[in-house]
Coordinates of C-alpha atoms in Angstrom, one line a residue:
Chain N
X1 CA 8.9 20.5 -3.3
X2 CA 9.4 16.9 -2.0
X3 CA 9.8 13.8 -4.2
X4 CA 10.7 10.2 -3.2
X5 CA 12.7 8.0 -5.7
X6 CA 13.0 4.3 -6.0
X7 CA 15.4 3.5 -8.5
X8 CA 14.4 0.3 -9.1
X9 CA 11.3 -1.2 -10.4
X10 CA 11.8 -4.6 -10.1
X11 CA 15.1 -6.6 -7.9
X12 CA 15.2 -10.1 -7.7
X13 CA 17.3 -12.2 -5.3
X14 CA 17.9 -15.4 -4.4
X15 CA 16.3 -16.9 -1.2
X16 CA 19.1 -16.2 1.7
X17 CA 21.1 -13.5 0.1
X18 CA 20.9 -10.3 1.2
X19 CA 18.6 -7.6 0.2
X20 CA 18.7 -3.8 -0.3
X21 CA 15.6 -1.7 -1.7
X22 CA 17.1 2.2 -2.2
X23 CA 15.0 5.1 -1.5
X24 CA 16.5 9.0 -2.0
X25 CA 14.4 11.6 -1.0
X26 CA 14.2 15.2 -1.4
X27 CA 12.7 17.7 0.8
X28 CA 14.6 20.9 2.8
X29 CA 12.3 20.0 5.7
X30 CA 12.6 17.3 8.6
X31 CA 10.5 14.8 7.0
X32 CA 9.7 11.3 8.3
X33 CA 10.4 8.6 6.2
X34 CA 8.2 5.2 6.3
X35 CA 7.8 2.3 4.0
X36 CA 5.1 -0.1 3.6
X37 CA 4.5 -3.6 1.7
X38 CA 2.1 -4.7 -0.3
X39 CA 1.8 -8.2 -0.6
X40 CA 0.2 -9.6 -3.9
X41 CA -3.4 -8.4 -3.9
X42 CA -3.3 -7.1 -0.9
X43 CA -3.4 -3.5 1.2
X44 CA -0.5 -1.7 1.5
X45 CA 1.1 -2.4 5.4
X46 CA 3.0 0.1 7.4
X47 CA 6.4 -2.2 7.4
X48 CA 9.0 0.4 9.1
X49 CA 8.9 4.1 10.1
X50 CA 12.5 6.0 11.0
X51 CA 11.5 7.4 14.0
X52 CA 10.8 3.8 15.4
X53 CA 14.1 2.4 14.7
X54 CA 12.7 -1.1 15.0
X55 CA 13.5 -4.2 12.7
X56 CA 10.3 -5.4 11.4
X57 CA 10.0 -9.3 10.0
X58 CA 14.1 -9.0 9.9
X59 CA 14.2 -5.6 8.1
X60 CA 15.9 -2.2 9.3
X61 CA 16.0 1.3 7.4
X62 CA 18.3 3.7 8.9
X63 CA 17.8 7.3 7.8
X64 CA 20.9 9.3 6.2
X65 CA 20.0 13.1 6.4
X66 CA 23.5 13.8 4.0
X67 CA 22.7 11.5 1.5
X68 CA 19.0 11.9 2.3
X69 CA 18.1 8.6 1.8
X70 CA 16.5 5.7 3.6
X71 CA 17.7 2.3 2.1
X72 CA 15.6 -1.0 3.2
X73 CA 18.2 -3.6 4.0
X74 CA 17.9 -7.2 5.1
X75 CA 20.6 -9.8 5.2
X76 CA 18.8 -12.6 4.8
X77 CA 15.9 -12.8 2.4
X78 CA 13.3 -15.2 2.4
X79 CA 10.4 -16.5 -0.1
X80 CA 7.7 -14.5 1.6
X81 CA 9.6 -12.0 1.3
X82 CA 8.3 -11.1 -2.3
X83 CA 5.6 -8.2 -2.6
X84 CA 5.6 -4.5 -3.4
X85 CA 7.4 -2.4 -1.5
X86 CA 6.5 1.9 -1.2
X87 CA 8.8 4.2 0.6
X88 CA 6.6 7.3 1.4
X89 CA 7.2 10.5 3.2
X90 CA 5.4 12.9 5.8
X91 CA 7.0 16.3 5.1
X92 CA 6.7 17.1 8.7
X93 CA 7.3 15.0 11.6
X94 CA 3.9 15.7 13.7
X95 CA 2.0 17.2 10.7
X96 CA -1.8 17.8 11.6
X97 CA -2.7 16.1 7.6
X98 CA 0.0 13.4 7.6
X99 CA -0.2 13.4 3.8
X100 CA 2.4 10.8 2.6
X101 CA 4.1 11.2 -0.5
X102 CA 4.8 8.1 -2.2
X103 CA 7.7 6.4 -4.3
X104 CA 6.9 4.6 -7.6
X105 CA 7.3 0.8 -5.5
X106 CA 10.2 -1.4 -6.1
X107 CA 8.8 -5.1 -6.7
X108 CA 10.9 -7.5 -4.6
X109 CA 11.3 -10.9 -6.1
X110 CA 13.0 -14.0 -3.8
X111 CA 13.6 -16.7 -5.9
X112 CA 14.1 -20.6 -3.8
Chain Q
X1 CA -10.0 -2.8 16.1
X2 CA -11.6 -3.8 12.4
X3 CA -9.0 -1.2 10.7
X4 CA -10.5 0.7 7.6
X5 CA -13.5 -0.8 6.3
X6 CA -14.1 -0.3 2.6
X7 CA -17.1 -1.8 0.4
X8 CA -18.0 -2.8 -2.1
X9 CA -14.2 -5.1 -2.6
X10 CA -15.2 -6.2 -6.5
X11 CA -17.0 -3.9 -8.7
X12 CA -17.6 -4.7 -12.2
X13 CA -20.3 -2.6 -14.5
X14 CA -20.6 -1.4 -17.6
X15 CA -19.5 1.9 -19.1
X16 CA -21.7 5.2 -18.4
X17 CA -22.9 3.7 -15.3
X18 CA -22.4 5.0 -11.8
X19 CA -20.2 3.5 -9.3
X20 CA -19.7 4.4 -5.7
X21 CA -17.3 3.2 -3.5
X22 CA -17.4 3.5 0.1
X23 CA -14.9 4.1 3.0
X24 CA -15.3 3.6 6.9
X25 CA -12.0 4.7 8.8
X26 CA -10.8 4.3 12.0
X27 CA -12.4 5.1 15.0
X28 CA -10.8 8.3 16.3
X29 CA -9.0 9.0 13.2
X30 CA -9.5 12.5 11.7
X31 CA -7.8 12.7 8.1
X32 CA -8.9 10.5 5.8
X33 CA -7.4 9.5 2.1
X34 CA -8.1 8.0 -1.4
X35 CA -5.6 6.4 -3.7
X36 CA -6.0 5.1 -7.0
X37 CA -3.3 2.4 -7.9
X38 CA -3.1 1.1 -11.4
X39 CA -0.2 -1.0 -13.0
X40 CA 0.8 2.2 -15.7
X41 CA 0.4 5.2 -13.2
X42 CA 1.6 3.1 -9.5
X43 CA -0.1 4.4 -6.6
X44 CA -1.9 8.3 -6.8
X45 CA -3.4 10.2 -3.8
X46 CA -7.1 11.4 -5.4
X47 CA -8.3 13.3 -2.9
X48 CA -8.0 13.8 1.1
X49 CA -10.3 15.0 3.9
X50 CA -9.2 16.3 7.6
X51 CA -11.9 16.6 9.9
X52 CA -14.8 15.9 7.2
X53 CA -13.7 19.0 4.9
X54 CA -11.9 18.5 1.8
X55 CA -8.3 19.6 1.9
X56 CA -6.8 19.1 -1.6
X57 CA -8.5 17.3 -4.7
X58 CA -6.1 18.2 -7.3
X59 CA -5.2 14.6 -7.5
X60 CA -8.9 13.9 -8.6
X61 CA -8.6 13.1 -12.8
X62 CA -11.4 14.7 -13.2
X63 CA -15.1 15.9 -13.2
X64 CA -16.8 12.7 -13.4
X65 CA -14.8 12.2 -10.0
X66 CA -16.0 13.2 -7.0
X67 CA -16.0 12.6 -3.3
X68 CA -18.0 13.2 -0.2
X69 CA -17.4 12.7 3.3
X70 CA -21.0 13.6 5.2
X71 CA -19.5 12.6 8.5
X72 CA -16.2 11.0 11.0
X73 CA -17.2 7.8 10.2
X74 CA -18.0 7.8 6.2
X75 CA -16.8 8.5 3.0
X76 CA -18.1 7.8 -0.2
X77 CA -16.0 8.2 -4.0
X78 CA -18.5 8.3 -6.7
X79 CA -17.3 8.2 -10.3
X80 CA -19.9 9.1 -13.1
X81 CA -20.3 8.4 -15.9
X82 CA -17.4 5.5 -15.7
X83 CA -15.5 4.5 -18.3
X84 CA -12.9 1.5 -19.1
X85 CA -9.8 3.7 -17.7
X86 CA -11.1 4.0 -14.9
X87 CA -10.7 0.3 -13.9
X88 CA -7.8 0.2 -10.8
X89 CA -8.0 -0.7 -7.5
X90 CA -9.2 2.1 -5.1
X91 CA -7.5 2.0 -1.6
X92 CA -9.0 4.5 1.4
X93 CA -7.0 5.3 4.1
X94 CA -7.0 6.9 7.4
X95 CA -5.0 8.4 10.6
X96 CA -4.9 11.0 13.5
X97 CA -2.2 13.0 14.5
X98 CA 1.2 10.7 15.2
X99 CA -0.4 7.8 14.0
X100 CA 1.0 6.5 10.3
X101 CA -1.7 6.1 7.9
X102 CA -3.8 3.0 7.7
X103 CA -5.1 1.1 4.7
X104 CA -8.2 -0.5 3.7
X105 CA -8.1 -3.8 1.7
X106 CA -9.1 -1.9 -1.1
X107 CA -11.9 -2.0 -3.9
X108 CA -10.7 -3.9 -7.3
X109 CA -12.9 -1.8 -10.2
X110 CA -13.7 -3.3 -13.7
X111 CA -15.2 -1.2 -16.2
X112 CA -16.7 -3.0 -19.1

């Protein structure tokens, strides 16, 4: 079975520090790993997905297959920076459904 | 594009009465998705269609629940009788093969 943990329900930083949201995975499969942001009261936006290897809005995820996780990192955070964020897995890459399967959210706070 | 379309965005009604919410995806997009997110239970996949047919609906609490999708274009989530618990916000989303699932802005439920 796959699962997708986010250790941490709630980080807070202050504004220019850097930033680090964990996400572990497990699944014996090639999965692709994404995550998305949610922005208070808002839909949830695709914000990164591995096979991309983009920075988005100053973020990067790199995927470890031996530690099987895929860590959200930014080295300077900023103010808008604060919203939910979901990492979320497909359990195969080019999968027909594309169900995701979703972490519990780690709320980012960046404090001025 | 106008991304996934999803009516009505407040809902609020009294308990035992019906309440549909309704879903438009993406033009071209085959699989389409409902989440339930609440602050106790986070984000939970209800139920998902690909191509119209209903794949898996174990995520759907139960028999009061129940979804339709008549065509590519429309879906509809119809919960009856409602009841206070059921008050979330209800997210639809959509995608097609290689393409990472979109979101609608979501439906904000109150149960009185």
């Amino acid at each position: 079975a796959q699962r997708v943990t986010q250790p941490e329900k709630l980080l807070s930083v202050f504004k220019g520090a850097p930033v680090e949201l964990k996400c572990n995975y497990s699944y014996s499969g090639s999965p692709e790993l994404f995550w998305y942001v949610q922005y208070s009261r808002q839909r949830l936006q695709l914000l990164l997905r591995h096979i991309s290897r983009e920075s988005i809005k100053g973020f990067t995820a790199d995927l470890n297959k031996g530690e099987t996780s895929f860590h959200l990192k930014k080295p300077f955070a900023q103010e808008e920076d604060s919203a939910m964020y979901y990492c979320a897995l497909i359990r195969d890459r080019g999968s027909t459904l594309g169900r995701l399967y979703f972490g519990r959210g780690t709320q980012l706070t960046v404090w001025p | 594009d106008a991304g996934v379309i999803q009516s009505p965005r407040h809902e609020v009604t009294e308990m035992g009465q019906e309440v549909t919410l309704r879903c438009k995806p993406i033009s071209g997009h085959n699989s389409l998705f409902w989440y339930r997110q609440t602050m106790m239970r986070g984000l939970e996949l209800l139920i998902y269609f690909n191509n119209n047919v209903p794949i898996d609906d174990s995520g759907m609490p139960e028999d009061r629940f129940s979804a339709k999708m008549p065509n590519a274009s429309f879906s509809t989530l119809k919960i009856q009788p409602s009841e206070p618990r059921d008050s979330a916000v209800y997210f639809c989303a959509s995608r097609r093969q290689g393409v990472p699932q979109h979101f609608g802005d979501g439906t904000r439920l109150s149960i009185l």
